[in-house]
Tab-separated table of C-alpha atoms in Angstrom:
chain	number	residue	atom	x	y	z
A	337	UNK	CA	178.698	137.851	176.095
A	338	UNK	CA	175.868	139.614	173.832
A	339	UNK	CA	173.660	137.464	172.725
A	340	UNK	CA	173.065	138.039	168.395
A	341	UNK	CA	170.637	136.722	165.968
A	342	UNK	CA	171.278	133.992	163.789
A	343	UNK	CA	171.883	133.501	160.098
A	344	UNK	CA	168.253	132.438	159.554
A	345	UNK	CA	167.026	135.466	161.511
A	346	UNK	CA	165.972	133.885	164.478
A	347	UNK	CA	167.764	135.020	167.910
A	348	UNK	CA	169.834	132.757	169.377
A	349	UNK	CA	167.522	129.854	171.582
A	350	UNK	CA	167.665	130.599	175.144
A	351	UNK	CA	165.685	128.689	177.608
A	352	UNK	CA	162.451	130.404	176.543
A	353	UNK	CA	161.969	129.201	173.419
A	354	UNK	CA	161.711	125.026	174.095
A	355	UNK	CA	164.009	124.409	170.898
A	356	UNK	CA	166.905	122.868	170.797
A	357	UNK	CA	169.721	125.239	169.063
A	358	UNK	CA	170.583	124.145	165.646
A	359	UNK	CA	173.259	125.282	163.146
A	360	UNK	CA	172.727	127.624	160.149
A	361	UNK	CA	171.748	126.557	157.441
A	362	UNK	CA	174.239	124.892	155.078
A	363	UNK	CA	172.313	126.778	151.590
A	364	UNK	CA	174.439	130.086	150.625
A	365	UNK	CA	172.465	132.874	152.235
A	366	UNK	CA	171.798	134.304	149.037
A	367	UNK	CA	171.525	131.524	146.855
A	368	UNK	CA	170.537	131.648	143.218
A	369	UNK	CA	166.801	130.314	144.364
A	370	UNK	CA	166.489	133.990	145.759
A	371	UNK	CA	166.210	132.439	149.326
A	372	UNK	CA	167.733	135.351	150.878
A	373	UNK	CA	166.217	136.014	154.176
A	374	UNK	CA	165.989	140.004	153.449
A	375	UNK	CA	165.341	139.837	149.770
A	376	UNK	CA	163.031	136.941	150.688
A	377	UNK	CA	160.215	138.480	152.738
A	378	UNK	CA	157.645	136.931	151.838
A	379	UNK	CA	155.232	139.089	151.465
A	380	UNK	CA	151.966	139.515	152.504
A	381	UNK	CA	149.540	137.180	151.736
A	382	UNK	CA	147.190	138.752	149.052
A	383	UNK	CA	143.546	138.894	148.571
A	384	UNK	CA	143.991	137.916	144.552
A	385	UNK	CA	141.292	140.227	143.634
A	386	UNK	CA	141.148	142.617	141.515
A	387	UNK	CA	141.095	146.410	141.995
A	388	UNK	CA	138.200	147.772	143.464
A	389	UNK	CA	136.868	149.810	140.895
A	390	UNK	CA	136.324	153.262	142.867
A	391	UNK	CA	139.679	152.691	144.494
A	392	UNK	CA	141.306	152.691	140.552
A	393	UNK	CA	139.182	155.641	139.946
A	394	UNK	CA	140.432	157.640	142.992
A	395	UNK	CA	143.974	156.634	142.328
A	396	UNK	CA	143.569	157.504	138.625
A	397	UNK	CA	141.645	160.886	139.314
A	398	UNK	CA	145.198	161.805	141.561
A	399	UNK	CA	147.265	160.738	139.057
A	400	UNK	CA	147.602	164.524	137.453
A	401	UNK	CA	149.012	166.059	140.622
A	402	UNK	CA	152.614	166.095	139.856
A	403	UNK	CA	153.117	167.693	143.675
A	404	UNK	CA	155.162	165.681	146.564
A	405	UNK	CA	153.200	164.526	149.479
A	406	UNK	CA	154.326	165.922	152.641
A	407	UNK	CA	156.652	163.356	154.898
A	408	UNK	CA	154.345	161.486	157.266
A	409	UNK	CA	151.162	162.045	155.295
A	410	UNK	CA	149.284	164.882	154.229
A	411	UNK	CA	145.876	166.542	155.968
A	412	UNK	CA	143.380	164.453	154.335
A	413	UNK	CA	145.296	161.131	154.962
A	414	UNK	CA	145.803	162.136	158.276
A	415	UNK	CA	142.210	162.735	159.286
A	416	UNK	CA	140.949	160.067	157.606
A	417	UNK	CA	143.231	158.014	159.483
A	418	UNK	CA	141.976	159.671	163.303
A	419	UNK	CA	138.468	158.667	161.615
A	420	UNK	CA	139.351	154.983	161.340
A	421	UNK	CA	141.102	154.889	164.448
A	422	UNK	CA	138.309	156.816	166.375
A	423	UNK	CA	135.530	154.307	165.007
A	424	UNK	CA	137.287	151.397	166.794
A	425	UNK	CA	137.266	153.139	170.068
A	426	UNK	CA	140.752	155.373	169.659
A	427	UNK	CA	140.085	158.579	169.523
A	428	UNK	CA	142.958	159.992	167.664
A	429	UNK	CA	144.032	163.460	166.378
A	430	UNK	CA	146.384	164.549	163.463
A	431	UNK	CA	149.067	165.229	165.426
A	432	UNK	CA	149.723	161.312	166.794
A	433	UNK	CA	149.471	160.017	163.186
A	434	UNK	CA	152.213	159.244	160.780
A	435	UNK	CA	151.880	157.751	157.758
A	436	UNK	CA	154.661	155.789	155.273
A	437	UNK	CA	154.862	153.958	152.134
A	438	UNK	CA	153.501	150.763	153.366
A	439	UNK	CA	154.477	149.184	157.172
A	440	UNK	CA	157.805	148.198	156.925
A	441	UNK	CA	159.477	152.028	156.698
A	442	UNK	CA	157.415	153.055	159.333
A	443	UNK	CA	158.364	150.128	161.545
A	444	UNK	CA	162.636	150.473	160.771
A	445	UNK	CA	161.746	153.975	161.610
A	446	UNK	CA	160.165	153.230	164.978
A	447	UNK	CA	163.201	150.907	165.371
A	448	UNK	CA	165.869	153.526	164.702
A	449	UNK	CA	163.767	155.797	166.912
A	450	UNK	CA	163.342	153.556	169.532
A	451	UNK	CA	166.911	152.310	170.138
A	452	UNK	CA	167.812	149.436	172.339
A	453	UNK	CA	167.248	145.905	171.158
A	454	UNK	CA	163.850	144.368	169.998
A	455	UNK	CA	161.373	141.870	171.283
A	456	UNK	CA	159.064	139.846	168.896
A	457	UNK	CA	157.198	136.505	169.061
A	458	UNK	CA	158.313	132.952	167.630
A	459	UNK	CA	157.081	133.049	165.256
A	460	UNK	CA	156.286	136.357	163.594
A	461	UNK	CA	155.450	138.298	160.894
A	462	UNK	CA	158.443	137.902	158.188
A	463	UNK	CA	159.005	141.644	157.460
A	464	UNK	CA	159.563	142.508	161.656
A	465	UNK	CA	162.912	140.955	162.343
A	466	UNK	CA	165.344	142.345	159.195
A	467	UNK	CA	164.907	145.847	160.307
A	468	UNK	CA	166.345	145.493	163.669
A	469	UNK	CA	169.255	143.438	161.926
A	470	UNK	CA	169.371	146.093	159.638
A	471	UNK	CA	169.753	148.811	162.269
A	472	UNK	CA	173.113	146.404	163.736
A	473	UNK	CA	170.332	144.947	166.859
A	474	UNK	CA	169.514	142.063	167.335
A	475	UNK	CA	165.762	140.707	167.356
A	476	UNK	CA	165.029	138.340	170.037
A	477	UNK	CA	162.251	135.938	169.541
A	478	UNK	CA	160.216	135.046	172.913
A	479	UNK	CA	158.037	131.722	172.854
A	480	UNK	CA	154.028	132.118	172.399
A	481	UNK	CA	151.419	129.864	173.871
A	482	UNK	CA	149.835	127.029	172.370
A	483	UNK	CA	146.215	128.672	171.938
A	484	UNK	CA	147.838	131.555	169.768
A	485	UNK	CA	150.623	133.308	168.276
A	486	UNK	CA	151.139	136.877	167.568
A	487	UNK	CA	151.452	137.468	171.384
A	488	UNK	CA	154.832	136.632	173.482
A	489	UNK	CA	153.868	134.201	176.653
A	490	UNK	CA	154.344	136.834	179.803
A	491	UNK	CA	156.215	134.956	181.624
A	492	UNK	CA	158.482	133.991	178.426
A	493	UNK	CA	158.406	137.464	178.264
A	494	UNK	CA	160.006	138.526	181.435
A	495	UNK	CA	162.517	135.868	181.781
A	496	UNK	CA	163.609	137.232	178.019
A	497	UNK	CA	164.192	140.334	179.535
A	498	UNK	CA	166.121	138.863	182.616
A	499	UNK	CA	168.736	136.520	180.507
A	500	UNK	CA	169.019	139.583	177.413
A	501	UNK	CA	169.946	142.672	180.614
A	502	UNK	CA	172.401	139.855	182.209
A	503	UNK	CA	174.142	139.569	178.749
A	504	UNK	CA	174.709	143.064	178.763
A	505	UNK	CA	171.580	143.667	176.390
A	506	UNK	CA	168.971	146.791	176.305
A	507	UNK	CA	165.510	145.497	175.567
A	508	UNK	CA	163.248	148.511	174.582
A	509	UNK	CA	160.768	147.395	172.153
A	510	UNK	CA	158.548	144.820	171.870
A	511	UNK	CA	156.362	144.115	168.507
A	512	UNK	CA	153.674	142.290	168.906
A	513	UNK	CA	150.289	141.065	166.919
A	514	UNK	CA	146.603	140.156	168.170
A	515	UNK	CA	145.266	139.139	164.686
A	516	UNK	CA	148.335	137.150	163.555
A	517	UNK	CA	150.780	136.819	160.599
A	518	UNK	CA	151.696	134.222	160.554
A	519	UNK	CA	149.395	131.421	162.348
A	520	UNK	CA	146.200	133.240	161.365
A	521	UNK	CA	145.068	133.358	164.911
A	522	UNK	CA	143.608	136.254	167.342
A	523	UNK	CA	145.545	136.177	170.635
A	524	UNK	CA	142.703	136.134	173.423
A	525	UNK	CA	142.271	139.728	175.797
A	526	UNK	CA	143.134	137.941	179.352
A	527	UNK	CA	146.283	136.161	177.619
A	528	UNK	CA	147.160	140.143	176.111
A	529	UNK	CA	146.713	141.985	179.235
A	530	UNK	CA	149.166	139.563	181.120
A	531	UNK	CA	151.525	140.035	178.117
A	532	UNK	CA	151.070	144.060	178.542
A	533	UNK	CA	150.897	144.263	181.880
A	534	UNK	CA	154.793	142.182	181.881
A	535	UNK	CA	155.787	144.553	179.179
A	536	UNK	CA	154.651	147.714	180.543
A	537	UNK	CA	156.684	146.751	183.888
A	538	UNK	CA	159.838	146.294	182.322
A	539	UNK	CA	159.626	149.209	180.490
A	540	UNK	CA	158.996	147.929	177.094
A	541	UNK	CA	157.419	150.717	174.676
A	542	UNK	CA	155.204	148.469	172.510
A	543	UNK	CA	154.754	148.313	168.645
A	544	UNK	CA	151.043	146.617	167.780
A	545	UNK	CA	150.758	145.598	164.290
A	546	UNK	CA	146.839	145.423	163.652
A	547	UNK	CA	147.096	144.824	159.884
A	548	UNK	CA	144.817	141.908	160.028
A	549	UNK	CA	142.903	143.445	162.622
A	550	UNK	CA	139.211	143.660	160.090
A	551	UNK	CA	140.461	140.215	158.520
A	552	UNK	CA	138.199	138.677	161.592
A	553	UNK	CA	136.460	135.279	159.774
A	554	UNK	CA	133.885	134.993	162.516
A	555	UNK	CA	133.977	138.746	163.792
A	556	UNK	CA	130.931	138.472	166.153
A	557	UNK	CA	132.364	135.073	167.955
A	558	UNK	CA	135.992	136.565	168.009
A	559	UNK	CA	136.853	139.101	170.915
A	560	UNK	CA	139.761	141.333	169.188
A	561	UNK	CA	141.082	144.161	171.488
A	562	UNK	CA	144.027	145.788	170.745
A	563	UNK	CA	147.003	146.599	172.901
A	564	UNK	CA	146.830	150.855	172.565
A	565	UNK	CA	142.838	149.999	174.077
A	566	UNK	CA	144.359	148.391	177.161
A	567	UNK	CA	147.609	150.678	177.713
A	568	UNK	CA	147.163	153.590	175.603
A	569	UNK	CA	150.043	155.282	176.710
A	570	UNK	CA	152.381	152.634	175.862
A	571	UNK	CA	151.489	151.865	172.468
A	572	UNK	CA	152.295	152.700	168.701
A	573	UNK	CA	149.468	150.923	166.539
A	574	UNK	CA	150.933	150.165	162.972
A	575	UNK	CA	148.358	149.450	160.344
A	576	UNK	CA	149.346	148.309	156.780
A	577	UNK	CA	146.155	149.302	154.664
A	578	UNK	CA	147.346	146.511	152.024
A	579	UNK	CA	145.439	143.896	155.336
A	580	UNK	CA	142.199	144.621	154.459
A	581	UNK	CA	141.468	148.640	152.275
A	582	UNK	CA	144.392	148.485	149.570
A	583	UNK	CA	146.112	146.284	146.731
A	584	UNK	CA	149.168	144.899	147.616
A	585	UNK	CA	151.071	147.041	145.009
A	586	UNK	CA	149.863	150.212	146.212
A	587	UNK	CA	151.983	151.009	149.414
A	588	UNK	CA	150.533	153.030	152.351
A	589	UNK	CA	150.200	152.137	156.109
A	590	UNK	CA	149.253	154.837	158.974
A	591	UNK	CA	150.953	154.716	162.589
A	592	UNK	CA	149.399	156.290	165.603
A	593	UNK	CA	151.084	157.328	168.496
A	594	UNK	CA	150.490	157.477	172.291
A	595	UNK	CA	149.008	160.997	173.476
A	596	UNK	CA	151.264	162.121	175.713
A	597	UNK	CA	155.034	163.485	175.952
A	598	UNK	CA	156.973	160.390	175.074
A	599	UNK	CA	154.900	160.063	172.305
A	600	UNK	CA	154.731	163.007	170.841
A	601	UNK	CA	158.623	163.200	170.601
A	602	UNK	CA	158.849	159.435	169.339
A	603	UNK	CA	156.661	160.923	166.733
A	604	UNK	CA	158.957	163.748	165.796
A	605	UNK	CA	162.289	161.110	165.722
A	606	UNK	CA	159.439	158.915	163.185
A	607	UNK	CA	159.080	161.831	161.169
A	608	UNK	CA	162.865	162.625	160.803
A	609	UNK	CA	163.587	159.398	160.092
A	610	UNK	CA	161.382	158.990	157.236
A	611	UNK	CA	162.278	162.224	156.238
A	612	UNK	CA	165.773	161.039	155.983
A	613	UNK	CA	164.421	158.464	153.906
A	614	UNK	CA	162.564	160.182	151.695
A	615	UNK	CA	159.625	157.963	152.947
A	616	UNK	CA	156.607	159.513	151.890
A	617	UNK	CA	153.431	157.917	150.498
A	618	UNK	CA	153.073	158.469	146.556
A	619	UNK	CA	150.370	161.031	145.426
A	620	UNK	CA	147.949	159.170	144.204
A	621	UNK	CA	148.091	156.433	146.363
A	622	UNK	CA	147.869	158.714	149.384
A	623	UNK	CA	144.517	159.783	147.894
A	624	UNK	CA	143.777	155.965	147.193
A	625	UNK	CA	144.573	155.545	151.071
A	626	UNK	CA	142.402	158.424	152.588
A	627	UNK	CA	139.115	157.374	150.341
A	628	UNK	CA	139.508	153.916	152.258
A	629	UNK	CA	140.645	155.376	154.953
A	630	UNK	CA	137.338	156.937	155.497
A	631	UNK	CA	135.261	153.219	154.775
A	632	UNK	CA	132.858	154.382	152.008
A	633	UNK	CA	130.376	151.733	151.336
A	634	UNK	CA	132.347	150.233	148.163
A	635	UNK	CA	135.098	149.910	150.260
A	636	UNK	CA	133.580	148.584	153.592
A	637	UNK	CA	131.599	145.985	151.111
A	638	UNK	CA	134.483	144.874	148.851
A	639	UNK	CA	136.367	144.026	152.191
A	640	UNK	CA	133.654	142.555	154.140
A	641	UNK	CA	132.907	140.136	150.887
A	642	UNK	CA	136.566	139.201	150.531
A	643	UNK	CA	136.618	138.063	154.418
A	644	UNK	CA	134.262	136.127	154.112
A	645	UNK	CA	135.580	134.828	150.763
A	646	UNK	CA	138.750	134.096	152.101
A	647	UNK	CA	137.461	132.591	155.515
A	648	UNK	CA	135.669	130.078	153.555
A	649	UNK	CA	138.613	129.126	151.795
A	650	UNK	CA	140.557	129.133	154.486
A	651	UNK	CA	138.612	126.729	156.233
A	652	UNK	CA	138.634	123.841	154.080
A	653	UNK	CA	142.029	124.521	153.407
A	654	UNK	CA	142.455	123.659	157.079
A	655	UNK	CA	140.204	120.850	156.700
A	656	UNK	CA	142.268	119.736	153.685
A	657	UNK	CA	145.865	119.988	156.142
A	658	UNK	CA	144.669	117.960	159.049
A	659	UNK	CA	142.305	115.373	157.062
A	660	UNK	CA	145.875	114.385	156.553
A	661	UNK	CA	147.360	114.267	159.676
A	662	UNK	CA	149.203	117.548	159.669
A	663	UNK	CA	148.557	120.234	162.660
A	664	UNK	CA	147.192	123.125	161.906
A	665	UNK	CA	145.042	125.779	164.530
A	666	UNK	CA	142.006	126.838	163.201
A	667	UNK	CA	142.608	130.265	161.182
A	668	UNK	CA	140.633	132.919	162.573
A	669	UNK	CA	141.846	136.198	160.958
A	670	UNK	CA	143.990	136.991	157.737
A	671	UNK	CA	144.350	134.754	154.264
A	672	UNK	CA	146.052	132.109	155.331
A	673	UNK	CA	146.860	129.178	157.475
A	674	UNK	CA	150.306	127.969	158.953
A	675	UNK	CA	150.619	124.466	159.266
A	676	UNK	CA	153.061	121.706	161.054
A	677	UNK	CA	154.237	118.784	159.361
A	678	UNK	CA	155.638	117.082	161.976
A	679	UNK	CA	153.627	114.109	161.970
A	680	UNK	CA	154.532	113.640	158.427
A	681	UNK	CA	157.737	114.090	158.772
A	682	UNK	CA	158.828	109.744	157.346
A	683	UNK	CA	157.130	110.556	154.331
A	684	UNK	CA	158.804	114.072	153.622
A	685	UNK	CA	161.818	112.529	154.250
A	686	UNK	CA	161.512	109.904	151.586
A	687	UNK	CA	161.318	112.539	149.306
A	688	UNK	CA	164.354	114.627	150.978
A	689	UNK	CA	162.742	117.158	152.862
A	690	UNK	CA	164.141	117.207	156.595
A	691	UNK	CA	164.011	120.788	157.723
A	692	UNK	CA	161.568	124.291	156.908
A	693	UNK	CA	163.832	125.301	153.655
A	694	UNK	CA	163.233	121.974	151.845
A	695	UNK	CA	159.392	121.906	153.178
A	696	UNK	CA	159.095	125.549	151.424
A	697	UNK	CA	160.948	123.935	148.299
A	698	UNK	CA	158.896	120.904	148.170
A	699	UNK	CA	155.396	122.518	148.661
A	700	UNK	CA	155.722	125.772	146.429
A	701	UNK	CA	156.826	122.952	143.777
A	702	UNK	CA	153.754	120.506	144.137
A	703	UNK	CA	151.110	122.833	144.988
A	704	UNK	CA	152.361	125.535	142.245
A	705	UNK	CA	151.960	128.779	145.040
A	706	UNK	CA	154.478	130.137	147.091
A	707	UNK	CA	154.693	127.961	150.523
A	708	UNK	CA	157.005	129.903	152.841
A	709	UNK	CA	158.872	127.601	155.428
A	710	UNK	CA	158.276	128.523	159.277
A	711	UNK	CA	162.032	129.507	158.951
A	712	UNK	CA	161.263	132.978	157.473
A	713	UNK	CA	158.745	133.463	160.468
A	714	UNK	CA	161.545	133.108	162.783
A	715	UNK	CA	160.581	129.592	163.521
A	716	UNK	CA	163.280	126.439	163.780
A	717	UNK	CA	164.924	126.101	160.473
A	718	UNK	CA	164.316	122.028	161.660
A	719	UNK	CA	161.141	122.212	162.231
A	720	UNK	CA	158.596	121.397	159.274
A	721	UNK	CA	156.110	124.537	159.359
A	722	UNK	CA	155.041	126.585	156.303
A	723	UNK	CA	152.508	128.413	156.145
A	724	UNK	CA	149.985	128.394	153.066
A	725	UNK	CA	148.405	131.445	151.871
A	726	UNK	CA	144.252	131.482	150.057
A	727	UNK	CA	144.951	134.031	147.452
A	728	UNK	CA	146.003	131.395	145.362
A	729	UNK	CA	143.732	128.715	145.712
A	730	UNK	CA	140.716	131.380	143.917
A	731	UNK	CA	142.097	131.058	139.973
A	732	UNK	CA	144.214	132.235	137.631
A	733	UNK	CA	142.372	134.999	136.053
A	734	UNK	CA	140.719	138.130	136.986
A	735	UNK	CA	137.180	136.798	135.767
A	736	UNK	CA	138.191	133.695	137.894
A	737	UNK	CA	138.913	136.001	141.394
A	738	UNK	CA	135.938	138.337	140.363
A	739	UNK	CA	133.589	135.251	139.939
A	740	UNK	CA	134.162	134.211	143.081
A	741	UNK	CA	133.466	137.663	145.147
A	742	UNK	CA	129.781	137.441	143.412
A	743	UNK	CA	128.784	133.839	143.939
A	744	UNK	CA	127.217	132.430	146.981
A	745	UNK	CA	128.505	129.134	146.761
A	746	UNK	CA	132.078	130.094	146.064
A	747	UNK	CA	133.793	126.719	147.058
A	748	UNK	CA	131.779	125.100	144.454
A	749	UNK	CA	133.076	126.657	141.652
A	750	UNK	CA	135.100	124.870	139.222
A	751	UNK	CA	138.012	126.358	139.313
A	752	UNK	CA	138.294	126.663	143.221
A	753	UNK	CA	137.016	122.871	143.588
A	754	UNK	CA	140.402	122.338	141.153
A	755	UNK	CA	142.696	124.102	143.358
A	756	UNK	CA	141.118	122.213	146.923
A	757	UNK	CA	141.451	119.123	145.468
A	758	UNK	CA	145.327	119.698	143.776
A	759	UNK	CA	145.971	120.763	147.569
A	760	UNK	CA	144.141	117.541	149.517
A	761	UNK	CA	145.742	115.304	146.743
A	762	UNK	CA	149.199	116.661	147.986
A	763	UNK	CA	148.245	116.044	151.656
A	764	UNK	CA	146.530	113.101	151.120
A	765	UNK	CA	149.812	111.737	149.043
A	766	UNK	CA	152.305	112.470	152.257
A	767	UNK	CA	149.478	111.041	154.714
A	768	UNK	CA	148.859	107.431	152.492
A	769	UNK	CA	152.550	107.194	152.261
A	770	UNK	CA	153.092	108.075	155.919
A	771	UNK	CA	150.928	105.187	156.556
A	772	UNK	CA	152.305	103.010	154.473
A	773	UNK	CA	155.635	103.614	155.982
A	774	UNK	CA	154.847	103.053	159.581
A	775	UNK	CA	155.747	100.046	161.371
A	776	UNK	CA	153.588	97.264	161.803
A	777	UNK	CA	152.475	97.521	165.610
């Protein structure tokens, strides 16, 4: 019998994944809390900054030019994005490059061009799964190891393959992450060439999301190499410029394909696709997206700042989660931190929380920000992950965010000492009543 994905969006468990299977959900699926797990993403976690203001003036300069991009990107966007690519060791020419309104098209477009049935890690990024659902295929989630996530276990990996092919399955892709959305981790290279080296084997093309790939906190101590650097020919690197070059709101994201004859014609099935879909990247923002693209100084300085910004943050954010007993790896890349609650799990349930839905509930309630449960990640709905985003945590107000790009001491400014403190008073509530609750020894 063929083996489907479940309500929550998770595959069913099979002996790979260590979890225990556990029924759906009893919420509606599209509940009047907007907990949908489609119309739900959640979204990327944002920087909270404001607009860099030579990316506004590029965007705004464009904004005359009443003309239709071209499908899949136009000249300028295209070199710049072989430019970017080549400076991190791919060289890359116009013809491998696609580019879409943000990552998600171009990914249901790889999908669809793909075919077969799709391979992703538990957990993953939240946008990966709903477009193989959407395409009628299931997406089947293959355990990662305990260093990192982002990166399927190989051996996980193969026997994946081995139980989906005896249930009458066709495994084809496999979408994976180095820098990680969303446990904030970089997967290590020995740990990825294992995983590629399984993949490549069975016959998996792969799908690399490097989004977070220049979100690196400590980027001299952290060895990042991506998949397409290892197995070129194997590889389609998807890169959402709203990681670490755009806002949020403007959508753009550039895919580059393997050089050779598979890849050029998964390219042209890409293109048709989006053409199809009338996927092309707006204008102005495509003009937006080439100038940081091609890493002018503003650019390259804005995003180096906010890194380090948000790495701070991120850190005693951490500090804040597992001064209270929670679990927590150390986040490494990205703007944000994922969390288990497991050791707090007496104290949640005084105050009714017993799986990931009512976690997500519970914290985006006290800690006034969005905390998405490890259920929209593709995690068990029963177990109590979330993870917690640092956009948030820098103020309410542009001269708030803006304030704390220029100081050098940005943890000590009022406003973000506020927002630590509202989050350790949360933790610190669940770990004093945790201990309060535990039996006498």
């Amino acid at each position: 019998m063929r083996t489907d994905p479940e309500r929550n969006g998770s595959a069913r468990p099979g002996p790979q994944d260590h979890h225990p299977a556990h029924p759906a959900h009893p919420r509606p699926a599209h509940g009047p809390e907007g907990h949908g797990p489609v119309r739900y993403g959640p979204a990327l976690p944002g920087d909270g900054l404001p607009v860099l203001p030579e990316l506004a003036a590029v965007l705004a300069a464009a904004a005359g030019h009443a003309e239709p991009r071209p499908v899949g990107g136009g000249p300028a966007l295209l070199e710049a994005a072989c430019g970017y690519w080549t400076r991190r060791g791919l060289p890359t020419q116009p013809h491998q490059v696609a580019a879409g309104p943000g990552a998600p098209p171009l990914l249901l477009a790889l999908t669809a061009a793909q075919g077969g049935d799709v391979l992703v890690p538990r957990p993953c990024a939240a946008w990966w799964a709903p477009y193989a659902r959407l395409l009628g295929r299931p997406a089947f989630h293959v355990a990662t190891p305990a260093e990192s996530g982002g990166v399927p276990d190989p051996y996980a990996l193969l026997e994946t393959v081995r139980r989906v092919r005896a249930e009458g399955g066709d495994p084809r892709l496999l979408v994976l992450s180095v820098a990680d959305d969303p446990t904030a981790t970089v997967a290590p290279p020995e740990l990825l060439h294992e995983t590629l080296e399984a993949a490549a084997g069975e016959g998996l093309h792969l799908v690399s999301d490097e989004t977070w790939r220049d979100t690196l906190h400590a980027p001299h101590e952290t060895v990042l190499i991506g998949p397409a650097e290892m197995l070129p020919d194997h590889v389609t690197v998807v890169t959402d410029l709203a990681g670490s070059l755009l806002p949020p709101g403007w959508p753009a994201a550039v895919a580059r394909f393997p050089a050779t004859d598979a890849g050029e014609a998964l390219h042209a099935r890409v293109l048709d696709i989006l053409t199809a879909l009338g996927a092309s990247v707006a204008g102005p923002v495509a003009a937006a997206a080439g100038y940081a693209l091609d890493e002018p100084e503003p650019v390259t300085a804005r995003r180096d700042t906010a890194v380090r910004l948000h790495a701070r943050v991120a850190a005693a954010a951490h500090t804040a989660v597992t001064a209270a007993g929670a679990l927590a790896r150390p986040p490494q890349a990205g703007r944000h931190l994922y969390a288990d609650l497991e050791p707090l799990r007496t104290a949640l349930g005084a105050y009714g929380v017993g799986d990931a839905q009512e976690l997500e509930d519970f914290l985006t309630a006290r800690l006034g920000m969005p905390a998405p449960g490890g259920h929209r990640f593709g995690d068990d709905l029963a177990a109590l992950r979330v993870r917690l985003a640092t956009g948030p945590l820098l103020g309410g107000t542009d001269e708030e965010r803006t304030e704390c790009l220029t100081s050098p001491t940005p943890l000590e400014l009022p406003h973000v000492q506020r927002a630590l403190i509202s989050l350790r008073s949360v933790f610190d509530d669940l770990r004093d009543d945790a201990q309060r609750w535990e039996p006498p020894r």
